[in-house]
């Protein structure tokens, strides 16, 4: 976690980039089961720190893709 110049908490660019890459691979079917589980865990962690990032992923990759990635189980809002 990092503190942004605005004083809010963020998970940082590197972790977000890793998750974006994983979601892209998931959407295109070029990721294995272990990596899917890892990306799910990272998404849950990021959601706990920075919930707005989930909305960014949904807008970029689609609600359906993120829903499938999370196994049809929405994160608690």
Short mmCIF file of N, CA and C in Angstrom, two decimals, residues 28-60:
data_model
loop_
_atom_site.label_atom_id
_atom_site.label_comp_id
_atom_site.label_asym_id
_atom_site.label_seq_id
_atom_site.Cartn_x
_atom_site.Cartn_y
_atom_site.Cartn_z
N UNK A 28 -9.11 -13.28 -22.52
CA UNK A 28 -8.69 -13.87 -23.79
C UNK A 28 -8.34 -15.35 -23.68
N UNK A 29 -8.56 -15.96 -22.51
CA UNK A 29 -8.36 -17.39 -22.35
C UNK A 29 -6.93 -17.85 -22.38
N UNK A 30 -5.98 -17.01 -21.99
CA UNK A 30 -4.57 -17.38 -22.02
C UNK A 30 -3.96 -17.38 -20.62
N UNK A 31 -4.72 -17.95 -19.66
CA UNK A 31 -4.28 -17.97 -18.27
C UNK A 31 -4.70 -19.31 -17.67
N UNK A 32 -3.87 -19.88 -16.79
CA UNK A 32 -4.21 -21.17 -16.19
C UNK A 32 -4.96 -20.98 -14.87
N UNK A 33 -5.46 -22.08 -14.34
CA UNK A 33 -6.30 -22.04 -13.16
C UNK A 33 -5.64 -21.46 -11.93
N UNK A 34 -4.36 -21.79 -11.71
CA UNK A 34 -3.65 -21.24 -10.55
C UNK A 34 -3.53 -19.72 -10.64
N UNK A 35 -3.26 -19.25 -11.82
CA UNK A 35 -3.12 -17.81 -12.01
C UNK A 35 -4.47 -17.10 -11.87
N UNK A 36 -5.54 -17.76 -12.29
CA UNK A 36 -6.88 -17.18 -12.11
C UNK A 36 -7.16 -16.99 -10.63
N UNK A 37 -6.85 -18.01 -9.84
CA UNK A 37 -7.07 -17.91 -8.39
C UNK A 37 -6.25 -16.78 -7.79
N UNK A 38 -5.04 -16.62 -8.25
CA UNK A 38 -4.17 -15.55 -7.76
C UNK A 38 -4.74 -14.18 -8.11
N UNK A 39 -5.21 -14.02 -9.34
CA UNK A 39 -5.79 -12.74 -9.76
C UNK A 39 -7.06 -12.45 -8.97
N UNK A 40 -7.88 -13.48 -8.73
CA UNK A 40 -9.07 -13.30 -7.89
C UNK A 40 -8.70 -12.76 -6.52
N UNK A 41 -7.67 -13.34 -5.93
CA UNK A 41 -7.22 -12.89 -4.61
C UNK A 41 -6.72 -11.45 -4.64
N UNK A 42 -5.98 -11.11 -5.69
CA UNK A 42 -5.48 -9.74 -5.81
C UNK A 42 -6.63 -8.74 -5.98
N UNK A 43 -7.64 -9.13 -6.77
CA UNK A 43 -8.80 -8.25 -6.95
C UNK A 43 -9.51 -8.04 -5.61
N UNK A 44 -9.66 -9.10 -4.84
CA UNK A 44 -10.31 -8.98 -3.53
C UNK A 44 -9.50 -8.08 -2.61
N UNK A 45 -8.17 -8.23 -2.62
CA UNK A 45 -7.31 -7.39 -1.80
C UNK A 45 -7.44 -5.92 -2.21
N UNK A 46 -7.34 -5.67 -3.51
CA UNK A 46 -7.45 -4.29 -4.00
C UNK A 46 -8.82 -3.72 -3.64
N UNK A 47 -9.85 -4.52 -3.77
CA UNK A 47 -11.20 -4.05 -3.44
C UNK A 47 -11.27 -3.59 -1.98
N UNK A 48 -10.58 -4.31 -1.10
CA UNK A 48 -10.57 -3.94 0.30
C UNK A 48 -9.86 -2.63 0.58
N UNK A 49 -8.87 -2.31 -0.24
CA UNK A 49 -8.09 -1.08 -0.05
C UNK A 49 -8.65 0.07 -0.87
N UNK A 50 -9.02 -0.23 -2.10
CA UNK A 50 -9.41 0.80 -3.07
C UNK A 50 -10.60 0.30 -3.90
N UNK A 51 -11.80 0.30 -3.33
CA UNK A 51 -12.98 -0.29 -4.00
C UNK A 51 -13.27 0.29 -5.38
N UNK A 52 -12.92 1.53 -5.62
CA UNK A 52 -13.23 2.15 -6.91
C UNK A 52 -12.51 1.47 -8.07
N UNK A 53 -11.42 0.76 -7.79
CA UNK A 53 -10.68 0.09 -8.86
C UNK A 53 -11.51 -1.01 -9.52
N UNK A 54 -12.41 -1.64 -8.76
CA UNK A 54 -13.26 -2.67 -9.34
C UNK A 54 -14.14 -2.08 -10.43
N UNK A 55 -14.66 -0.88 -10.20
CA UNK A 55 -15.46 -0.20 -11.23
C UNK A 55 -14.65 0.10 -12.47
N UNK A 56 -13.39 0.44 -12.28
CA UNK A 56 -12.51 0.70 -13.43
C UNK A 56 -12.33 -0.57 -14.25
N UNK A 57 -12.12 -1.70 -13.55
CA UNK A 57 -11.98 -2.98 -14.26
C UNK A 57 -13.26 -3.34 -14.99
N UNK A 58 -14.41 -3.10 -14.35
CA UNK A 58 -15.69 -3.42 -14.99
C UNK A 58 -15.92 -2.57 -16.23
N UNK A 59 -15.56 -1.30 -16.17
CA UNK A 59 -15.73 -0.44 -17.36
C UNK A 59 -14.78 -0.85 -18.48
N UNK A 60 -13.56 -1.23 -18.13
CA UNK A 60 -12.58 -1.56 -19.16
C UNK A 60 -12.81 -2.94 -19.77
#
